[in-house]
Short mmCIF file of C-alpha atoms in Angstrom, two decimals:
data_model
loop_
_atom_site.label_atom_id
_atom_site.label_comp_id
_atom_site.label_asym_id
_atom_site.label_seq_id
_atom_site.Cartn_x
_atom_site.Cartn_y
_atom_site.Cartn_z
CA UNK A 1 0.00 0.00 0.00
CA UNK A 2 1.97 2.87 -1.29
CA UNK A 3 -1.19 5.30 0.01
CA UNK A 4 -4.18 5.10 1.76
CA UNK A 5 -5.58 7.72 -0.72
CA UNK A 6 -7.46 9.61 1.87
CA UNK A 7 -7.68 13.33 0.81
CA UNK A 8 -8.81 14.82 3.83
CA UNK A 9 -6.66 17.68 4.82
CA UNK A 10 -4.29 17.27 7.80
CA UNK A 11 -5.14 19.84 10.48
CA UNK A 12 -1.57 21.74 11.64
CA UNK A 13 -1.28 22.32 15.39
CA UNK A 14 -0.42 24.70 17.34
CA UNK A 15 3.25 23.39 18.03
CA UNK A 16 3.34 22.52 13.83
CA UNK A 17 3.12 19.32 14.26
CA UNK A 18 1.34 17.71 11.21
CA UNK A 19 2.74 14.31 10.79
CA UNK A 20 4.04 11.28 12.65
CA UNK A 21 6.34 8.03 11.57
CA UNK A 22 6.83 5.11 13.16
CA UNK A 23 9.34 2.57 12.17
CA UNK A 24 8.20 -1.08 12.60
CA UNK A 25 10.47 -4.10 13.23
CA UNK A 26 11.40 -3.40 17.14
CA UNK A 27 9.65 0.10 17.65
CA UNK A 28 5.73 -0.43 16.88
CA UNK A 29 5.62 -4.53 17.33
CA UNK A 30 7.72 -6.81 18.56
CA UNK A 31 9.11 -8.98 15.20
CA UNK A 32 12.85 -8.40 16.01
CA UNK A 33 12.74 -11.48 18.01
CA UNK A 34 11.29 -13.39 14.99
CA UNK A 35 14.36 -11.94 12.95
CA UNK A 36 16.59 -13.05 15.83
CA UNK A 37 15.68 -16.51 15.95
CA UNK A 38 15.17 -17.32 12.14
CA UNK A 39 18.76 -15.83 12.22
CA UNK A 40 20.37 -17.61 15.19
CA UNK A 41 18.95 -21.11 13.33
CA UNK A 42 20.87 -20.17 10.13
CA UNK A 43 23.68 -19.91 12.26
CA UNK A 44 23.29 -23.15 13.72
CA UNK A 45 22.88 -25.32 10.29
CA UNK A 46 26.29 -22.91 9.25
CA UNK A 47 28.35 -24.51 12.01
CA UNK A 48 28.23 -21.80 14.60
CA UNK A 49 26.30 -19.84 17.04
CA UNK A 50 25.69 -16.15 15.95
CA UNK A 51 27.10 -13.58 19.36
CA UNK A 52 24.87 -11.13 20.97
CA UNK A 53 26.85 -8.20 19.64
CA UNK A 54 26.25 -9.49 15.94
CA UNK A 55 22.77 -9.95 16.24
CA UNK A 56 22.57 -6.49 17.77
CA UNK A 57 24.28 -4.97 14.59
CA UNK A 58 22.23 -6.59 12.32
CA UNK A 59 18.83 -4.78 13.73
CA UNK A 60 17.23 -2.12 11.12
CA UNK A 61 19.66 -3.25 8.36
CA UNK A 62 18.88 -4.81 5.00
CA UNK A 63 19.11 -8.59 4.32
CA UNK A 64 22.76 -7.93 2.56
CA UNK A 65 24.39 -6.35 5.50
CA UNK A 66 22.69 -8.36 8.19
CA UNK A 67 23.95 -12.00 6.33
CA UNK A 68 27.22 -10.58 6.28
CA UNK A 69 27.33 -9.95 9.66
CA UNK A 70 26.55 -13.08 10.64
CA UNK A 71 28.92 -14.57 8.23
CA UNK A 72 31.73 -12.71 9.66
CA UNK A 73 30.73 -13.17 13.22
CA UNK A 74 30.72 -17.25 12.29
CA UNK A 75 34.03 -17.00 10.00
CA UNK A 76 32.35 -18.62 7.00
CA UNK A 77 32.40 -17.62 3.34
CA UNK A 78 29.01 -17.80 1.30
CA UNK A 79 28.73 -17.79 -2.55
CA UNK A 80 26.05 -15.05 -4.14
CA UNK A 81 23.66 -17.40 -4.84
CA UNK A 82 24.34 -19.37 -0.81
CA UNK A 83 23.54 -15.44 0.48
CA UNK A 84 20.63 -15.34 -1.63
CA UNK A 85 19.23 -19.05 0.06
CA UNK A 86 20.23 -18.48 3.37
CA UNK A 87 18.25 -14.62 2.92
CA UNK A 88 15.17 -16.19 1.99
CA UNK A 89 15.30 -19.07 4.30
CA UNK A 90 15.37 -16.19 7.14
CA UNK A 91 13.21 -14.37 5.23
CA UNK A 92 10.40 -17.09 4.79
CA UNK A 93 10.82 -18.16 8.43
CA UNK A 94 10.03 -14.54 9.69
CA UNK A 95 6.81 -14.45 7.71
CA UNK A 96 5.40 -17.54 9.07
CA UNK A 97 5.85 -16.05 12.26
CA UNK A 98 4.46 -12.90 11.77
CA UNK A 99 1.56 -14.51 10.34
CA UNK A 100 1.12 -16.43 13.20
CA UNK A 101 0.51 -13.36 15.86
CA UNK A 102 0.81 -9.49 16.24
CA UNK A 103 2.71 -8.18 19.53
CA UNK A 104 2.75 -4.39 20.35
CA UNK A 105 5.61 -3.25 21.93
CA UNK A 106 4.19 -0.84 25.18
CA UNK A 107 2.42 1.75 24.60
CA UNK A 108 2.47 1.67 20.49
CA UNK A 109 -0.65 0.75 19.80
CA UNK A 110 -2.06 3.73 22.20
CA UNK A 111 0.21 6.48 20.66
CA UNK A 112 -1.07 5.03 16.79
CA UNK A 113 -4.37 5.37 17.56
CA UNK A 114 -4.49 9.27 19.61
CA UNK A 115 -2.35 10.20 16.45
CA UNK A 116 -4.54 9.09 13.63
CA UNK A 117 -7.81 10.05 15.88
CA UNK A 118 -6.25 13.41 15.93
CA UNK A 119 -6.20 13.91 12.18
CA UNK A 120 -2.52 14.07 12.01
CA UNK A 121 -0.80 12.08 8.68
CA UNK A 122 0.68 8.90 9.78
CA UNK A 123 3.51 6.48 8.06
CA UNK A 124 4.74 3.41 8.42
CA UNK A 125 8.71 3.41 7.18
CA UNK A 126 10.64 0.17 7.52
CA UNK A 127 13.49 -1.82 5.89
CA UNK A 128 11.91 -4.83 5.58
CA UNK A 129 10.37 -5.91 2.72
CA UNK A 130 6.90 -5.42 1.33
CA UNK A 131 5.86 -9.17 1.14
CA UNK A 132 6.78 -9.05 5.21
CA UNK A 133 5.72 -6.02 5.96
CA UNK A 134 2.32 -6.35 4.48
CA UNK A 135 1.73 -9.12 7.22
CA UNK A 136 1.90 -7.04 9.97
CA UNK A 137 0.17 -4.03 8.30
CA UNK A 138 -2.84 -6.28 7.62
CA UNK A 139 -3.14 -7.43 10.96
CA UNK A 140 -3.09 -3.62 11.87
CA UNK A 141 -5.48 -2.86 9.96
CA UNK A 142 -7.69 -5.84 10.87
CA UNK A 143 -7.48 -4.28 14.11
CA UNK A 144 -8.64 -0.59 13.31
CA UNK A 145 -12.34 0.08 13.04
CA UNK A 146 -12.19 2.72 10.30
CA UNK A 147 -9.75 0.06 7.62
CA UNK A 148 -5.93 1.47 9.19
CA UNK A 149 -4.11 4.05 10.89
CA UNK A 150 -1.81 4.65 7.70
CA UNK A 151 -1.75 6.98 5.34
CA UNK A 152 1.50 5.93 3.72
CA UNK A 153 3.76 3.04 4.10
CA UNK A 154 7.35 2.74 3.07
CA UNK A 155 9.11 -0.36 2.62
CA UNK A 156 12.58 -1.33 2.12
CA UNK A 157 12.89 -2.97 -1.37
CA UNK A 158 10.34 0.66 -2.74
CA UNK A 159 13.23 3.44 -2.18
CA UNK A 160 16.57 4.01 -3.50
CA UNK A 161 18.39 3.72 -0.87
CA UNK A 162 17.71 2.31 2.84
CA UNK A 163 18.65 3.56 6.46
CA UNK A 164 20.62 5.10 7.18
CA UNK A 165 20.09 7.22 4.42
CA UNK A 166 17.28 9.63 4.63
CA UNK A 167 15.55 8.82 1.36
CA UNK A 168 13.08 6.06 3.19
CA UNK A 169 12.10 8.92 5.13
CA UNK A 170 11.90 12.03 2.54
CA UNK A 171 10.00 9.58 0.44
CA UNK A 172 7.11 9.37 2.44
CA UNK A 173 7.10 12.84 4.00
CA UNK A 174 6.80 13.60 0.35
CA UNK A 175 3.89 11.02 -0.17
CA UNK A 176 2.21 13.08 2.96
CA UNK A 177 2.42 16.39 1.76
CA UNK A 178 4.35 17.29 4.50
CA UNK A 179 7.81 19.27 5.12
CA UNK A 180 10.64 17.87 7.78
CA UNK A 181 10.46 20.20 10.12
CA UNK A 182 6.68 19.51 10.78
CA UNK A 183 7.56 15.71 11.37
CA UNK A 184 8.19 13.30 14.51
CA UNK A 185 10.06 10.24 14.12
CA UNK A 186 9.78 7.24 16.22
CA UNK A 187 12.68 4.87 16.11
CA UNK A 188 14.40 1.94 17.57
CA UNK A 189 17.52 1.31 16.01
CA UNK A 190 20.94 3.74 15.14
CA UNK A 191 20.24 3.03 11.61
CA UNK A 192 16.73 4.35 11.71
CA UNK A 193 17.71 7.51 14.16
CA UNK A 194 20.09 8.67 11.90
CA UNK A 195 17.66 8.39 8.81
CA UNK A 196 15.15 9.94 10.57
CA UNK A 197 17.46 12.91 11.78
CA UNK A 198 19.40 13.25 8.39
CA UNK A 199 16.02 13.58 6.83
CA UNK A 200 15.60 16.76 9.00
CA UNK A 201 12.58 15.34 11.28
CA UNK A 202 12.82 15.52 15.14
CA UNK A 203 13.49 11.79 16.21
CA UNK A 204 12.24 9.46 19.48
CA UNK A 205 14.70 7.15 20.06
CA UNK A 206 13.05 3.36 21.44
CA UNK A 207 14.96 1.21 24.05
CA UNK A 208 16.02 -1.21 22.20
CA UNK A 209 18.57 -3.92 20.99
CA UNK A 210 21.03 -1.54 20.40
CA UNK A 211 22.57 1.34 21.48
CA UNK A 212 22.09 4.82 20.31
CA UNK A 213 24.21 7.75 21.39
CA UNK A 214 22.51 11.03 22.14
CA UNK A 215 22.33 13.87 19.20
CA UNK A 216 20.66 16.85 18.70
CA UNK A 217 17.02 16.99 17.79
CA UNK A 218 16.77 12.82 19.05
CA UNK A 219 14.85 12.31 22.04
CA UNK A 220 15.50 8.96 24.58
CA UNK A 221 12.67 6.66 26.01
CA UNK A 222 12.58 3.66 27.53
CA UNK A 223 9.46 2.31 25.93
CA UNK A 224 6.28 4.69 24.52
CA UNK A 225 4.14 4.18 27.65
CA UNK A 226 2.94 7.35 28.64
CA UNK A 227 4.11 9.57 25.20
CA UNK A 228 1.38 11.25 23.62
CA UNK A 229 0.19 14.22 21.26
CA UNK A 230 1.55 16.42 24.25
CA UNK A 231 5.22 15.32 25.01
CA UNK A 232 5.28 14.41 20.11
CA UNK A 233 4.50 18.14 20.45
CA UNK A 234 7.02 18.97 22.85
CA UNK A 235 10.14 16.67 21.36
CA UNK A 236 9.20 19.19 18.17
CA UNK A 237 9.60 22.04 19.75
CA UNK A 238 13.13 20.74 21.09
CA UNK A 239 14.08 20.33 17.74
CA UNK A 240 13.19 23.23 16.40
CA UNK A 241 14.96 25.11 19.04
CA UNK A 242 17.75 23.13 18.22
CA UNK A 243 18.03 22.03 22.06
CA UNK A 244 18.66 17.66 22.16
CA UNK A 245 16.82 16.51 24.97
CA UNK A 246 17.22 13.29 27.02
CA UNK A 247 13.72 11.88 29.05
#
């Protein structure tokens, strides 16, 4: 679903806040463990076990960089078409997973739904593929009485370049109608942050796997209990004072 094509106008607030976007994998529901565990198998049928710290640096990147992380972690050498397998053996193991059950990370499904009740334009921007991503988004919107809280979704294999680069993000701020600097981004992961703040949106960094240093305009939480249109309004403002704030 490149669009939701709802036309209604998006109301601006009094802060400027028009839009919000959410990553997925890790920040919205929890399918990083489903990414962890199809990969720690591969690892297992390679020979090895994959380390914490490897599995860590693999979170929010694409298939490519995430099998050769593991490869290097385990020592082993893979042919093109072996990387291509072992991809879509993780790949199709993470879909019958997600297939299976939805979880929402804390306080993600409560901050979705006060954002698209309050007429702000909502995306969905993640590096995994559409044929994945579409599994989760339909159980979203299975969920949602009025058909889905999204007015755009991005997915890794529809932009020309992935996070850490910004383009994931420009591309659907562009697909919204809306400018950076009207924008919140909700993250998990350092490739995502950096996306998000490159892209020249304010940024809430989510707990996660791995660490993320501070930087201006990106705002810490442990989990998105208790964040709402108030404190998305506030992180905004930070930003746009150019003051980084730490909660």
């Amino acid at each position: 679903m490149a669009g939701s094509g709802d036309e209604r106008e998006t109301p601006a607030t009094a802060e400027g806040l028009r839009a919000v976007l959410f990553d997925m994998d890790g920040t919205l529901v929890e399918t990083e463990e489903y990414w962890g565990e199809a990969m720690f198998e591969l690892a297992g049928q390679l020979g090895g076990r994959m380390s914490a710290e490897a599995r860590a640096a693999t979170v929010g990147t694409s298939m490519r960089v995430a099998m050769g992380t593991l490869y290097a972690d385990l020592g082993v050498t893979r042919t093109e078409e072996q990387l291509q397998a072992d991809a879509t053996q993780v790949m199709d193991a993470v879909a019958r997973m997600m297939a299976e059950r939805l979880i929402w990370l804390p306080g993600a499904q409560e901050l979705l739904t006060a954002v698209h009740a309050a007429g702000l334009r909502t995306a969905l921007v993640t590096t995994t593929p559409r044929r994945l991503a579409d599994l989760v988004i339909s159980h979203i919107e299975a969920g949602s009485p009025d058909g889905g809280p999204f007015d755009v979704t991005v997915c890794g294999d529809e932009v020309p370049a992935r996070k850490p680069d910004p383009a994931p993000y420009l591309q659907a701020m562009a697909a919204l109608g809306v400018s950076p600097e009207e924008c919140v981004v909700i993250e998990d992961s350092l490739v995502g942050v950096t996306s998000g703040l490159a892209a020249g949106a304010a940024v809430i960094g989510v707990a996660g796997l791995q660490p993320v240093p501070p930087a201006p305009g990106l705002v810490q939480v442990e989990t998105l209990e208790g964040i709402g249109l108030p404190e998305l309004a506030e992180v905004l403002a930070a930003h746009q004072a150019a003051e980084p704030a730490v909660r």
